[in-house]
Amino acid sequence: MSTKFLERLSNNWLAKVFSLLIALFICIMYHWSLLSEKDFVVPLKIIENGNLTLVASKSPVSAVKVTLRGKSSQLMEVTEKDIEAYVDINSQVSGGTYDFPVYVKPSGRLVLMEPLEIKLGREKVSLTVEERIFRYVPVDATLAGSPARGYQIESVSVNPAFVKVTGPKSIVDGISFVQTEKVDIQGITRNSVQEVSLDYQNDLVKIESGIVYEVTVLTEPSPLTKEFPGVQIEYRNLDSSFEITSSVQTTDIRLKGQMLQVENSDASVFRAEADCSAIREEGTFEVPVSVVVPQGLEVDSQSKSRIRITVSRRAIPPEPVAPDAVHEELVEPEVHDQ
């Protein structure tokens, strides 16, 4: 009995094996025909926790298509949150352009599904990577507006004065400073201290966070100069026995000081003086000319610092005669007969 069975089994064995394979294929096809597919567009995450980082501001591929094949009843419950697509650039040790493989990390729920087939619409991504470095660069205050009229900015300082920036070497090396948010100084007349954050927009560069920056703006009155032409020179300290016989002289004066004070000044607030205290005799002399100004103003320039004057001695008038004495001289004495 056994021998006859074996003989029958061995007869046309090739056809029997072929028939078995066909049946197995049909069974598998039938099984898979009961499965369905579901497509997802999943964000592509770039993992870079080593010495390399991306050079481009954005990855050339921001998302990939992922197709799941499994039982319809199970796929109905699957969402994008169950799938994570990523590229790990730490597989390289030096900068350059490489084709990095795309990996898919299924959630715990997907791992338990059976059967399950995962297909990627894109299996590799070409990325350019570069060495990651850091530097400390200056912080520059960004001012908005201007001080009140009559005032100007004396100095601007930021504390801390530097910030740590980290990113691709080619980009970080090109950063000369980082600006703050706008500091409003419109109409200020006194020193201003404000706390602000930094304003730098580049996804590839990380700026040291958690620090408050203090911007100090010092103001001062704006300077102004004003011309006063033809100011008459006054003579001071001349001995009363002398007089000036030369013509009156003038000088051109330019004053400087705080804008608001200079603007409101006229010739009545100062005077030009020639000092004649050294003159002791008649003649022509050269005397110094000075300008007397109120506090807060100063002389920026004057056209004449010395002038030549002619001095003469005053004429001494005759002593006045009393009226009664003159009358006595004119009246003849009376003669009386004896």
Short mmCIF file of N, CA and C in Angstrom, two decimals, residues 99-274:
data_model
loop_
_atom_site.label_atom_id
_atom_site.label_comp_id
_atom_site.label_asym_id
_atom_site.label_seq_id
_atom_site.Cartn_x
_atom_site.Cartn_y
_atom_site.Cartn_z
N ASP A 99 23.35 61.64 -0.82
CA ASP A 99 22.01 61.06 -0.93
C ASP A 99 21.72 60.29 0.35
N PHE A 100 20.91 60.88 1.20
CA PHE A 100 20.59 60.25 2.48
C PHE A 100 19.33 59.41 2.35
N PRO A 101 19.33 58.19 2.90
CA PRO A 101 18.12 57.35 2.85
C PRO A 101 17.02 57.91 3.74
N VAL A 102 15.78 57.72 3.31
CA VAL A 102 14.61 58.13 4.08
C VAL A 102 14.12 56.93 4.89
N TYR A 103 13.93 57.14 6.18
CA TYR A 103 13.47 56.07 7.07
C TYR A 103 12.06 56.38 7.54
N VAL A 104 11.33 55.30 7.83
CA VAL A 104 9.99 55.43 8.38
C VAL A 104 9.95 54.76 9.73
N LYS A 105 9.42 55.47 10.70
CA LYS A 105 9.26 54.92 12.05
C LYS A 105 7.76 54.79 12.34
N PRO A 106 7.23 53.55 12.34
CA PRO A 106 5.80 53.37 12.62
C PRO A 106 5.51 53.46 14.12
N SER A 107 4.30 53.81 14.44
CA SER A 107 3.89 53.86 15.83
C SER A 107 3.72 52.44 16.37
N GLY A 108 3.56 52.34 17.67
CA GLY A 108 3.37 51.02 18.27
C GLY A 108 2.15 50.31 17.74
N ARG A 109 1.11 51.05 17.40
CA ARG A 109 -0.11 50.44 16.87
C ARG A 109 0.15 49.82 15.50
N LEU A 110 0.94 50.49 14.67
CA LEU A 110 1.23 49.94 13.35
C LEU A 110 2.08 48.68 13.44
N VAL A 111 2.98 48.64 14.39
CA VAL A 111 3.87 47.47 14.52
C VAL A 111 3.05 46.22 14.81
N LEU A 112 1.96 46.37 15.49
CA LEU A 112 1.14 45.21 15.86
C LEU A 112 0.21 44.75 14.74
N MET A 113 0.12 45.54 13.66
CA MET A 113 -0.78 45.16 12.57
C MET A 113 -0.15 44.05 11.73
N GLU A 114 -0.96 43.10 11.35
CA GLU A 114 -0.50 41.97 10.55
C GLU A 114 -1.64 41.53 9.63
N PRO A 115 -1.42 41.53 8.33
CA PRO A 115 -0.20 41.93 7.62
C PRO A 115 -0.14 43.44 7.43
N LEU A 116 1.07 43.96 7.15
CA LEU A 116 1.26 45.39 6.90
C LEU A 116 2.47 45.58 5.99
N GLU A 117 2.26 46.33 4.93
CA GLU A 117 3.34 46.66 4.00
C GLU A 117 3.47 48.17 3.93
N ILE A 118 4.71 48.68 4.03
CA ILE A 118 4.99 50.12 3.99
C ILE A 118 5.84 50.42 2.77
N LYS A 119 5.38 51.35 1.95
CA LYS A 119 6.13 51.75 0.76
C LYS A 119 6.35 53.27 0.79
N LEU A 120 7.55 53.70 0.39
CA LEU A 120 7.91 55.12 0.35
C LEU A 120 7.84 55.62 -1.08
N GLY A 121 7.28 56.81 -1.25
CA GLY A 121 7.27 57.42 -2.57
C GLY A 121 8.64 57.93 -2.97
N ARG A 122 9.50 58.19 -1.98
CA ARG A 122 10.87 58.66 -2.23
C ARG A 122 11.76 58.01 -1.20
N GLU A 123 12.75 57.26 -1.66
CA GLU A 123 13.59 56.50 -0.74
C GLU A 123 14.87 57.23 -0.36
N LYS A 124 15.28 58.24 -1.15
CA LYS A 124 16.51 58.97 -0.84
C LYS A 124 16.29 60.47 -1.10
N VAL A 125 17.04 61.28 -0.34
CA VAL A 125 16.97 62.73 -0.48
C VAL A 125 18.39 63.27 -0.56
N SER A 126 18.66 64.14 -1.55
CA SER A 126 19.98 64.75 -1.69
C SER A 126 20.04 66.02 -0.84
N LEU A 127 20.98 66.05 0.10
CA LEU A 127 21.13 67.19 1.00
C LEU A 127 22.58 67.64 1.05
N THR A 128 22.77 68.96 1.23
CA THR A 128 24.11 69.52 1.42
C THR A 128 24.28 69.85 2.89
N VAL A 129 25.33 69.30 3.49
CA VAL A 129 25.57 69.50 4.92
C VAL A 129 26.91 70.19 5.11
N GLU A 130 27.09 70.79 6.28
CA GLU A 130 28.30 71.55 6.56
C GLU A 130 28.61 71.48 8.05
N GLU A 131 29.83 71.81 8.40
CA GLU A 131 30.24 71.80 9.81
C GLU A 131 29.44 72.84 10.60
N ARG A 132 29.02 72.44 11.80
CA ARG A 132 28.30 73.34 12.69
C ARG A 132 29.31 74.03 13.62
N ILE A 133 29.24 75.38 13.70
CA ILE A 133 30.15 76.12 14.58
C ILE A 133 29.33 77.13 15.39
N PHE A 134 30.00 77.79 16.34
CA PHE A 134 29.35 78.88 17.07
C PHE A 134 30.33 80.02 17.22
N ARG A 135 29.77 81.24 17.33
CA ARG A 135 30.56 82.45 17.53
C ARG A 135 29.77 83.40 18.41
N TYR A 136 30.50 84.33 19.04
CA TYR A 136 29.87 85.42 19.78
C TYR A 136 29.98 86.68 18.91
N VAL A 137 28.84 87.25 18.57
CA VAL A 137 28.82 88.43 17.70
C VAL A 137 28.19 89.60 18.45
N PRO A 138 28.51 90.84 18.05
CA PRO A 138 27.95 92.01 18.73
C PRO A 138 26.44 92.12 18.54
N VAL A 139 25.80 92.74 19.53
CA VAL A 139 24.37 93.04 19.46
C VAL A 139 24.23 94.52 19.14
N ASP A 140 23.46 94.82 18.10
CA ASP A 140 23.29 96.20 17.64
C ASP A 140 21.85 96.64 17.89
N ALA A 141 21.69 97.77 18.55
CA ALA A 141 20.34 98.27 18.87
C ALA A 141 19.69 98.88 17.64
N THR A 142 18.41 98.57 17.45
CA THR A 142 17.62 99.15 16.36
C THR A 142 16.72 100.25 16.94
N LEU A 143 16.97 101.49 16.54
CA LEU A 143 16.23 102.63 17.08
C LEU A 143 15.11 103.03 16.14
N ALA A 144 13.97 103.39 16.73
CA ALA A 144 12.82 103.85 15.95
C ALA A 144 12.43 105.24 16.44
N GLY A 145 12.34 106.18 15.50
CA GLY A 145 12.00 107.55 15.87
C GLY A 145 13.24 108.39 16.11
N SER A 146 13.04 109.57 16.65
CA SER A 146 14.14 110.50 16.92
C SER A 146 13.82 111.32 18.16
N PRO A 147 14.85 111.83 18.84
CA PRO A 147 14.62 112.65 20.04
C PRO A 147 13.83 113.92 19.71
N ALA A 148 13.36 114.57 20.76
CA ALA A 148 12.63 115.82 20.60
C ALA A 148 13.54 116.88 19.97
N ARG A 149 12.90 117.88 19.36
CA ARG A 149 13.67 118.95 18.74
C ARG A 149 14.56 119.63 19.78
N GLY A 150 15.80 119.84 19.41
CA GLY A 150 16.76 120.43 20.32
C GLY A 150 17.61 119.42 21.06
N TYR A 151 17.37 118.11 20.77
CA TYR A 151 18.14 117.06 21.43
C TYR A 151 18.66 116.08 20.39
N GLN A 152 19.75 115.44 20.73
CA GLN A 152 20.34 114.44 19.84
C GLN A 152 20.88 113.27 20.67
N ILE A 153 21.16 112.16 19.98
CA ILE A 153 21.66 110.97 20.65
C ILE A 153 23.15 111.12 20.90
N GLU A 154 23.54 110.95 22.13
CA GLU A 154 24.97 111.02 22.48
C GLU A 154 25.62 109.65 22.31
N SER A 155 24.97 108.59 22.80
CA SER A 155 25.53 107.24 22.67
C SER A 155 24.43 106.21 22.86
N VAL A 156 24.68 105.00 22.32
CA VAL A 156 23.76 103.87 22.46
C VAL A 156 24.58 102.65 22.86
N SER A 157 24.12 101.93 23.89
CA SER A 157 24.84 100.74 24.34
C SER A 157 23.84 99.62 24.62
N VAL A 158 24.32 98.37 24.49
CA VAL A 158 23.48 97.20 24.73
C VAL A 158 24.18 96.31 25.75
N ASN A 159 23.43 95.80 26.70
CA ASN A 159 23.96 94.91 27.71
C ASN A 159 23.05 93.68 27.84
N PRO A 160 23.61 92.45 27.60
CA PRO A 160 24.96 92.11 27.18
C PRO A 160 25.26 92.61 25.76
N ALA A 161 26.52 92.84 25.50
CA ALA A 161 26.91 93.41 24.22
C ALA A 161 27.12 92.36 23.14
N PHE A 162 27.15 91.05 23.51
CA PHE A 162 27.40 89.98 22.55
C PHE A 162 26.38 88.87 22.75
N VAL A 163 26.16 88.08 21.68
CA VAL A 163 25.24 86.94 21.73
C VAL A 163 25.89 85.76 21.02
N LYS A 164 25.60 84.56 21.51
CA LYS A 164 26.13 83.34 20.92
C LYS A 164 25.22 82.86 19.80
N VAL A 165 25.78 82.67 18.60
CA VAL A 165 25.03 82.16 17.46
C VAL A 165 25.65 80.85 17.00
N THR A 166 24.81 79.89 16.64
CA THR A 166 25.26 78.56 16.22
C THR A 166 24.60 78.19 14.91
N GLY A 167 25.39 77.61 13.99
CA GLY A 167 24.83 77.21 12.71
C GLY A 167 25.91 76.80 11.74
N PRO A 168 25.57 76.68 10.43
CA PRO A 168 26.56 76.31 9.42
C PRO A 168 27.71 77.31 9.38
N LYS A 169 28.90 76.79 9.20
CA LYS A 169 30.10 77.64 9.24
C LYS A 169 30.02 78.79 8.25
N SER A 170 29.60 78.53 7.01
CA SER A 170 29.58 79.57 5.99
C SER A 170 28.62 80.70 6.35
N ILE A 171 27.53 80.37 7.05
CA ILE A 171 26.55 81.39 7.43
C ILE A 171 26.99 82.13 8.69
N VAL A 172 27.43 81.39 9.70
CA VAL A 172 27.83 82.01 10.97
C VAL A 172 29.02 82.93 10.77
N ASP A 173 29.96 82.53 9.91
CA ASP A 173 31.13 83.39 9.65
C ASP A 173 30.73 84.70 8.99
N GLY A 174 29.58 84.73 8.33
CA GLY A 174 29.14 85.94 7.65
C GLY A 174 28.28 86.86 8.49
N ILE A 175 28.00 86.49 9.74
CA ILE A 175 27.18 87.33 10.61
C ILE A 175 28.08 88.30 11.36
N SER A 176 27.91 89.60 11.08
CA SER A 176 28.75 90.61 11.75
C SER A 176 28.10 91.15 13.01
N PHE A 177 26.76 91.10 13.08
CA PHE A 177 26.04 91.55 14.27
C PHE A 177 24.62 91.01 14.22
N VAL A 178 23.94 91.08 15.37
CA VAL A 178 22.53 90.70 15.47
C VAL A 178 21.77 91.90 16.02
N GLN A 179 20.68 92.26 15.37
CA GLN A 179 19.93 93.44 15.77
C GLN A 179 18.88 93.11 16.84
N THR A 180 18.55 94.13 17.62
CA THR A 180 17.48 93.99 18.61
C THR A 180 16.14 94.35 17.97
N GLU A 181 15.08 94.10 18.70
CA GLU A 181 13.80 94.64 18.29
C GLU A 181 13.86 96.17 18.34
N LYS A 182 12.89 96.83 17.74
CA LYS A 182 12.92 98.28 17.67
C LYS A 182 12.78 98.91 19.06
N VAL A 183 13.62 99.90 19.30
CA VAL A 183 13.59 100.66 20.55
C VAL A 183 13.01 102.04 20.24
N ASP A 184 11.88 102.36 20.82
CA ASP A 184 11.19 103.61 20.54
C ASP A 184 11.83 104.77 21.31
N ILE A 185 12.38 105.73 20.55
CA ILE A 185 12.98 106.92 21.17
C ILE A 185 12.31 108.20 20.68
N GLN A 186 11.13 108.06 20.11
CA GLN A 186 10.45 109.22 19.55
C GLN A 186 10.15 110.27 20.63
N GLY A 187 10.68 111.47 20.43
CA GLY A 187 10.37 112.60 21.30
C GLY A 187 11.03 112.61 22.66
N ILE A 188 12.03 111.74 22.89
CA ILE A 188 12.65 111.71 24.22
C ILE A 188 13.52 112.95 24.44
N THR A 189 13.61 113.38 25.69
CA THR A 189 14.45 114.52 26.06
C THR A 189 15.43 114.15 27.16
N ARG A 190 15.39 112.90 27.58
CA ARG A 190 16.30 112.44 28.63
C ARG A 190 16.78 111.04 28.30
N ASN A 191 17.68 110.52 29.12
CA ASN A 191 18.22 109.19 28.88
C ASN A 191 17.13 108.13 28.98
N SER A 192 17.25 107.10 28.13
CA SER A 192 16.24 106.05 28.07
C SER A 192 16.89 104.68 28.24
N VAL A 193 16.26 103.81 29.04
CA VAL A 193 16.71 102.43 29.24
C VAL A 193 15.51 101.52 28.99
N GLN A 194 15.65 100.59 28.01
CA GLN A 194 14.55 99.69 27.67
C GLN A 194 15.06 98.26 27.53
N GLU A 195 14.20 97.30 27.92
CA GLU A 195 14.52 95.89 27.77
C GLU A 195 13.85 95.35 26.51
N VAL A 196 14.64 94.68 25.66
CA VAL A 196 14.12 94.19 24.39
C VAL A 196 14.67 92.79 24.12
N SER A 197 14.11 92.16 23.09
CA SER A 197 14.60 90.86 22.61
C SER A 197 15.35 91.08 21.31
N LEU A 198 15.94 89.98 20.79
CA LEU A 198 16.67 90.07 19.53
C LEU A 198 15.73 89.79 18.37
N ASP A 199 16.06 90.34 17.22
CA ASP A 199 15.25 90.16 16.02
C ASP A 199 16.15 89.60 14.91
N TYR A 200 16.17 88.26 14.79
CA TYR A 200 16.99 87.61 13.76
C TYR A 200 16.20 86.45 13.19
N GLN A 201 15.97 86.47 11.88
CA GLN A 201 15.14 85.47 11.23
C GLN A 201 15.99 84.61 10.29
N ASN A 202 16.40 83.44 10.76
CA ASN A 202 17.10 82.47 9.93
C ASN A 202 16.96 81.11 10.59
N ASP A 203 16.24 80.22 9.93
CA ASP A 203 15.97 78.91 10.51
C ASP A 203 17.22 78.08 10.73
N LEU A 204 18.30 78.41 10.02
CA LEU A 204 19.52 77.61 10.13
C LEU A 204 20.40 78.03 11.30
N VAL A 205 20.15 79.22 11.83
CA VAL A 205 21.00 79.76 12.89
C VAL A 205 20.21 79.80 14.19
N LYS A 206 20.82 79.29 15.23
CA LYS A 206 20.21 79.33 16.55
C LYS A 206 20.88 80.42 17.39
N ILE A 207 20.07 81.23 18.02
CA ILE A 207 20.57 82.32 18.87
C ILE A 207 20.33 81.95 20.32
N GLU A 208 21.32 82.24 21.14
CA GLU A 208 21.22 81.95 22.57
C GLU A 208 19.96 82.60 23.14
N SER A 209 19.12 81.79 23.77
CA SER A 209 17.83 82.27 24.23
C SER A 209 17.83 82.48 25.75
N GLY A 210 16.72 83.05 26.23
CA GLY A 210 16.56 83.24 27.67
C GLY A 210 17.29 84.43 28.24
N ILE A 211 17.77 85.34 27.37
CA ILE A 211 18.52 86.50 27.83
C ILE A 211 17.74 87.77 27.49
N VAL A 212 17.63 88.67 28.45
CA VAL A 212 16.99 89.96 28.24
C VAL A 212 18.09 91.00 27.96
N TYR A 213 17.91 91.75 26.87
CA TYR A 213 18.92 92.73 26.48
C TYR A 213 18.43 94.13 26.86
N GLU A 214 19.33 94.88 27.48
CA GLU A 214 19.02 96.22 27.97
C GLU A 214 19.69 97.26 27.08
N VAL A 215 18.88 98.09 26.44
CA VAL A 215 19.40 99.12 25.54
C VAL A 215 19.34 100.47 26.26
N THR A 216 20.49 101.12 26.37
CA THR A 216 20.60 102.42 27.02
C THR A 216 20.89 103.48 25.96
N VAL A 217 20.03 104.48 25.87
CA VAL A 217 20.20 105.59 24.92
C VAL A 217 20.43 106.86 25.72
N LEU A 218 21.61 107.46 25.56
CA LEU A 218 21.93 108.72 26.23
C LEU A 218 21.70 109.87 25.26
N THR A 219 21.03 110.92 25.74
CA THR A 219 20.75 112.08 24.91
C THR A 219 21.49 113.30 25.44
N GLU A 220 21.62 114.29 24.57
CA GLU A 220 22.24 115.56 24.94
C GLU A 220 21.61 116.67 24.10
N PRO A 221 21.65 117.91 24.59
CA PRO A 221 21.11 119.01 23.78
C PRO A 221 21.86 119.13 22.46
N SER A 222 21.12 119.41 21.40
CA SER A 222 21.75 119.59 20.09
C SER A 222 22.49 120.91 20.03
N PRO A 223 23.70 120.94 19.48
CA PRO A 223 24.43 122.20 19.36
C PRO A 223 23.92 123.02 18.18
N LEU A 224 24.13 124.34 18.25
CA LEU A 224 23.73 125.23 17.17
C LEU A 224 24.63 126.45 17.19
N THR A 225 24.95 126.97 16.02
CA THR A 225 25.69 128.23 15.91
C THR A 225 24.80 129.27 15.24
N LYS A 226 25.04 130.52 15.58
CA LYS A 226 24.23 131.61 15.03
C LYS A 226 25.11 132.82 14.80
N GLU A 227 24.93 133.48 13.64
CA GLU A 227 25.74 134.64 13.26
C GLU A 227 25.07 135.94 13.73
N PHE A 228 25.93 136.85 14.24
CA PHE A 228 25.49 138.21 14.61
C PHE A 228 26.46 139.20 13.95
N PRO A 229 26.13 139.67 12.77
CA PRO A 229 27.06 140.59 12.07
C PRO A 229 26.92 142.04 12.57
N GLY A 230 28.01 142.78 12.46
CA GLY A 230 27.99 144.22 12.75
C GLY A 230 27.64 144.60 14.16
N VAL A 231 28.18 143.88 15.14
CA VAL A 231 27.91 144.21 16.54
C VAL A 231 28.83 145.38 16.95
N GLN A 232 28.25 146.46 17.46
CA GLN A 232 29.04 147.63 17.84
C GLN A 232 29.90 147.32 19.06
N ILE A 233 31.16 147.75 18.97
CA ILE A 233 32.11 147.51 20.06
C ILE A 233 32.03 148.65 21.07
N GLU A 234 31.85 148.28 22.32
CA GLU A 234 31.80 149.27 23.40
C GLU A 234 33.20 149.42 24.00
N TYR A 235 33.50 150.67 24.47
CA TYR A 235 34.81 150.94 25.06
C TYR A 235 34.67 150.95 26.58
N ARG A 236 35.51 150.19 27.23
CA ARG A 236 35.44 150.07 28.69
C ARG A 236 36.77 150.46 29.33
N ASN A 237 36.65 150.95 30.56
CA ASN A 237 37.81 151.22 31.42
C ASN A 237 38.74 152.31 30.88
N LEU A 238 38.21 153.25 30.10
CA LEU A 238 39.04 154.37 29.62
C LEU A 238 39.04 155.46 30.68
N ASP A 239 40.24 155.99 30.97
CA ASP A 239 40.38 157.08 31.95
C ASP A 239 39.49 158.25 31.52
N SER A 240 38.80 158.82 32.45
CA SER A 240 37.84 159.88 32.14
C SER A 240 38.48 161.13 31.55
N SER A 241 39.81 161.25 31.67
CA SER A 241 40.48 162.42 31.11
C SER A 241 40.76 162.26 29.62
N PHE A 242 40.41 161.07 29.08
CA PHE A 242 40.62 160.84 27.65
C PHE A 242 39.29 160.56 26.98
N GLU A 243 39.30 160.68 25.67
CA GLU A 243 38.13 160.34 24.87
C GLU A 243 38.58 159.69 23.57
N ILE A 244 37.67 158.84 22.98
CA ILE A 244 37.96 158.16 21.73
C ILE A 244 37.57 159.10 20.60
N THR A 245 38.53 159.41 19.76
CA THR A 245 38.25 160.31 18.64
C THR A 245 38.13 159.57 17.32
N SER A 246 38.48 158.29 17.28
CA SER A 246 38.33 157.49 16.05
C SER A 246 36.88 157.06 15.91
N SER A 247 36.53 156.61 14.71
CA SER A 247 35.13 156.24 14.43
C SER A 247 34.75 154.96 15.17
N VAL A 248 33.44 154.81 15.36
CA VAL A 248 32.91 153.61 16.03
C VAL A 248 33.20 152.38 15.17
N GLN A 249 33.57 151.29 15.80
CA GLN A 249 33.90 150.06 15.08
C GLN A 249 32.95 148.93 15.48
N THR A 250 32.82 147.94 14.57
CA THR A 250 31.94 146.78 14.80
C THR A 250 32.71 145.48 14.57
N THR A 251 32.14 144.40 15.00
CA THR A 251 32.73 143.08 14.79
C THR A 251 31.61 142.08 14.50
N ASP A 252 31.94 141.05 13.74
CA ASP A 252 30.99 139.97 13.46
C ASP A 252 31.23 138.84 14.46
N ILE A 253 30.16 138.37 15.06
CA ILE A 253 30.27 137.37 16.13
C ILE A 253 29.43 136.15 15.76
N ARG A 254 29.97 134.96 16.04
CA ARG A 254 29.21 133.71 15.89
C ARG A 254 29.20 133.00 17.24
N LEU A 255 27.98 132.80 17.76
CA LEU A 255 27.82 132.13 19.04
C LEU A 255 27.43 130.68 18.84
N LYS A 256 27.77 129.84 19.82
CA LYS A 256 27.34 128.44 19.78
C LYS A 256 26.88 128.03 21.18
N GLY A 257 26.04 127.00 21.19
CA GLY A 257 25.49 126.51 22.46
C GLY A 257 24.34 125.57 22.17
N GLN A 258 23.51 125.36 23.17
CA GLN A 258 22.35 124.50 23.00
C GLN A 258 21.37 125.14 22.02
N MET A 259 20.81 124.30 21.16
CA MET A 259 19.96 124.81 20.08
C MET A 259 18.86 125.74 20.58
N LEU A 260 18.12 125.29 21.56
CA LEU A 260 16.98 126.07 22.00
C LEU A 260 17.41 127.40 22.60
N GLN A 261 18.55 127.44 23.29
CA GLN A 261 19.02 128.69 23.88
C GLN A 261 19.57 129.62 22.81
N VAL A 262 20.31 129.06 21.85
CA VAL A 262 20.88 129.90 20.79
C VAL A 262 19.78 130.50 19.93
N GLU A 263 18.76 129.70 19.61
CA GLU A 263 17.67 130.20 18.77
C GLU A 263 16.96 131.39 19.41
N ASN A 264 16.85 131.39 20.72
CA ASN A 264 16.13 132.45 21.42
C ASN A 264 17.02 133.62 21.80
N SER A 265 18.27 133.62 21.36
CA SER A 265 19.21 134.69 21.71
C SER A 265 19.22 135.76 20.63
N ASP A 266 19.38 137.01 21.06
CA ASP A 266 19.58 138.12 20.13
C ASP A 266 20.74 138.97 20.64
N ALA A 267 21.00 140.08 19.97
CA ALA A 267 22.16 140.91 20.32
C ALA A 267 22.05 141.53 21.71
N SER A 268 20.90 141.48 22.32
CA SER A 268 20.75 142.09 23.64
C SER A 268 21.31 141.23 24.76
N VAL A 269 21.60 139.95 24.47
CA VAL A 269 22.05 139.06 25.54
C VAL A 269 23.57 139.03 25.66
N PHE A 270 24.28 139.74 24.78
CA PHE A 270 25.75 139.75 24.88
C PHE A 270 26.25 141.13 24.43
N ARG A 271 27.54 141.36 24.64
CA ARG A 271 28.13 142.62 24.21
C ARG A 271 29.60 142.41 23.86
N ALA A 272 30.09 143.24 22.94
CA ALA A 272 31.50 143.23 22.55
C ALA A 272 32.18 144.43 23.22
N GLU A 273 33.31 144.18 23.91
CA GLU A 273 33.98 145.22 24.68
C GLU A 273 35.44 145.33 24.28
N ALA A 274 35.88 146.59 24.16
CA ALA A 274 37.30 146.88 23.95
C ALA A 274 37.87 147.40 25.27
#
